[in-house]
Short mmCIF file of C-alpha atoms in Angstrom, two decimals:
data_model
loop_
_atom_site.label_atom_id
_atom_site.label_comp_id
_atom_site.label_asym_id
_atom_site.label_seq_id
_atom_site.Cartn_x
_atom_site.Cartn_y
_atom_site.Cartn_z
CA MET A 1 0.00 0.00 0.00
CA ALA A 2 1.36 3.44 -0.88
CA SER A 3 2.29 5.63 2.06
CA ALA A 4 -0.26 8.33 1.10
CA ALA A 5 -3.01 5.71 1.04
CA ALA A 6 -1.82 4.30 4.35
CA ALA A 7 -1.79 7.79 5.88
CA GLY A 8 -5.35 8.33 4.64
CA TYR A 9 -6.47 5.07 6.20
CA ARG A 10 -4.89 5.94 9.53
CA SER A 11 -6.57 9.35 9.49
CA ALA A 12 -9.90 7.72 8.70
CA GLY A 13 -9.31 5.31 11.57
CA ALA A 14 -8.86 8.20 13.97
CA LEU A 15 -12.13 9.69 12.73
CA VAL A 16 -13.84 6.35 13.23
CA ALA A 17 -12.59 6.35 16.82
CA ILE A 18 -14.35 9.67 17.42
CA THR A 19 -17.61 8.21 16.15
CA LEU A 20 -17.16 5.07 18.25
CA ASN A 21 -16.63 7.25 21.34
CA HIS A 22 -19.87 9.07 20.57
CA LEU A 23 -21.72 5.77 20.12
CA GLY A 24 -20.31 4.51 23.40
CA LEU A 25 -21.39 7.65 25.22
CA ALA A 26 -24.85 7.40 23.66
CA TYR A 27 -25.24 3.81 24.87
CA ARG A 28 -23.98 4.91 28.28
CA ALA A 29 -26.66 7.62 28.39
CA LEU A 30 -29.23 4.95 27.52
CA GLY A 31 -28.03 2.85 30.45
CA ASP A 32 -26.44 0.11 28.34
CA ALA A 33 -23.01 -0.03 29.97
CA GLY A 34 -22.07 -3.28 28.22
CA ARG A 35 -22.53 -1.84 24.75
CA ALA A 36 -20.93 1.43 25.84
CA LYS A 37 -17.87 -0.47 27.04
CA ALA A 38 -17.56 -2.34 23.74
CA PHE A 39 -17.65 0.82 21.60
CA LEU A 40 -15.38 2.79 23.94
CA LYS A 41 -12.84 -0.03 24.02
CA TRP A 42 -12.87 -0.23 20.23
CA ALA A 43 -12.21 3.53 20.05
CA LEU A 44 -9.37 3.20 22.56
CA LEU A 45 -7.74 0.40 20.57
CA ILE A 46 -7.89 2.48 17.39
CA ASN A 47 -6.39 5.50 19.14
CA GLU A 48 -3.61 3.39 20.64
CA ALA A 49 -2.82 1.94 17.21
CA HIS A 50 -3.00 5.31 15.46
CA TYR A 51 -1.34 7.63 17.99
CA GLY A 52 0.49 5.25 20.32
CA ARG A 53 -0.09 4.14 23.91
CA ASP A 54 1.41 7.29 25.41
CA HIS A 55 -0.24 9.96 23.27
CA TYR A 56 -2.53 12.54 24.84
CA TYR A 57 -5.40 11.54 22.50
CA THR A 58 -5.06 8.04 23.89
CA ALA A 59 -5.28 9.54 27.39
CA ARG A 60 -8.52 11.28 26.43
CA SER A 61 -9.87 7.99 25.13
CA LEU A 62 -8.87 6.29 28.39
CA THR A 63 -10.77 8.87 30.45
CA ILE A 64 -13.89 8.19 28.39
CA PHE A 65 -13.43 4.39 28.36
CA CYS A 66 -13.03 4.18 32.14
CA THR A 67 -16.55 5.54 32.67
CA ALA A 68 -17.98 2.26 31.38
CA TYR A 69 -16.12 0.38 34.11
CA GLY A 70 -17.48 2.80 36.68
CA ASP A 71 -21.00 2.15 35.37
CA LEU A 72 -20.37 -1.61 35.56
CA GLY A 73 -19.20 -1.28 39.18
CA ASP A 74 -15.52 -2.00 38.56
CA SER A 75 -14.08 1.03 40.31
CA VAL A 76 -10.65 -0.60 40.68
CA LEU A 77 -10.16 -0.86 36.91
CA MET A 78 -11.69 2.57 36.43
CA ILE A 79 -9.09 4.08 38.77
CA GLN A 80 -6.26 2.16 37.07
CA LEU A 81 -7.28 3.54 33.69
CA LEU A 82 -7.57 7.07 35.08
CA GLU A 83 -4.13 6.79 36.67
CA ARG A 84 -2.69 5.67 33.34
CA ALA A 85 -4.39 8.60 31.60
CA LEU A 86 -3.09 11.03 34.22
CA GLY A 87 0.47 9.76 33.72
CA ILE A 88 0.20 10.35 29.98
CA GLN A 89 -1.33 13.80 30.47
CA GLU A 90 1.32 14.88 32.97
CA ALA A 91 4.11 13.64 30.71
CA HIS A 92 2.65 15.60 27.80
CA TYR A 93 1.35 18.78 29.46
CA GLY A 94 3.25 18.89 32.75
CA ARG A 95 1.93 18.46 36.28
CA GLY A 96 -0.73 20.98 37.20
CA HIS A 97 -1.69 21.91 33.61
CA HIS A 98 -5.41 22.60 33.22
CA GLU A 99 -5.75 19.60 30.86
CA THR A 100 -4.84 17.30 33.75
CA ALA A 101 -7.40 18.83 36.13
CA PRO A 102 -10.32 16.51 35.24
CA THR A 103 -8.12 13.47 35.96
CA ARG A 104 -6.22 14.73 39.02
CA PRO A 105 -7.46 13.83 42.50
CA ASP A 106 -6.44 17.16 44.09
#
């Protein structure tokens, strides 16, 4: 596959992840945490593949994905995902940056 075509596919994948996040949040709003989790996980996997595990877009996806675990009663995994997201955010923005505020405990 030509690199331009590959780049286009990767960009499209990132756009698909945005849509999957919206679908997940819609199912969450409808009270279907299982479906929400599936769509949010799919979006996270795409973002990890597209941007990398330590990219700030991946951190944003993690903060959305963890809500499904909270809804399903798995607060331990929810906290682990938030802590991972906070680590990525602090590495990217610096500790105390306003982008880290929604994830920080203090």
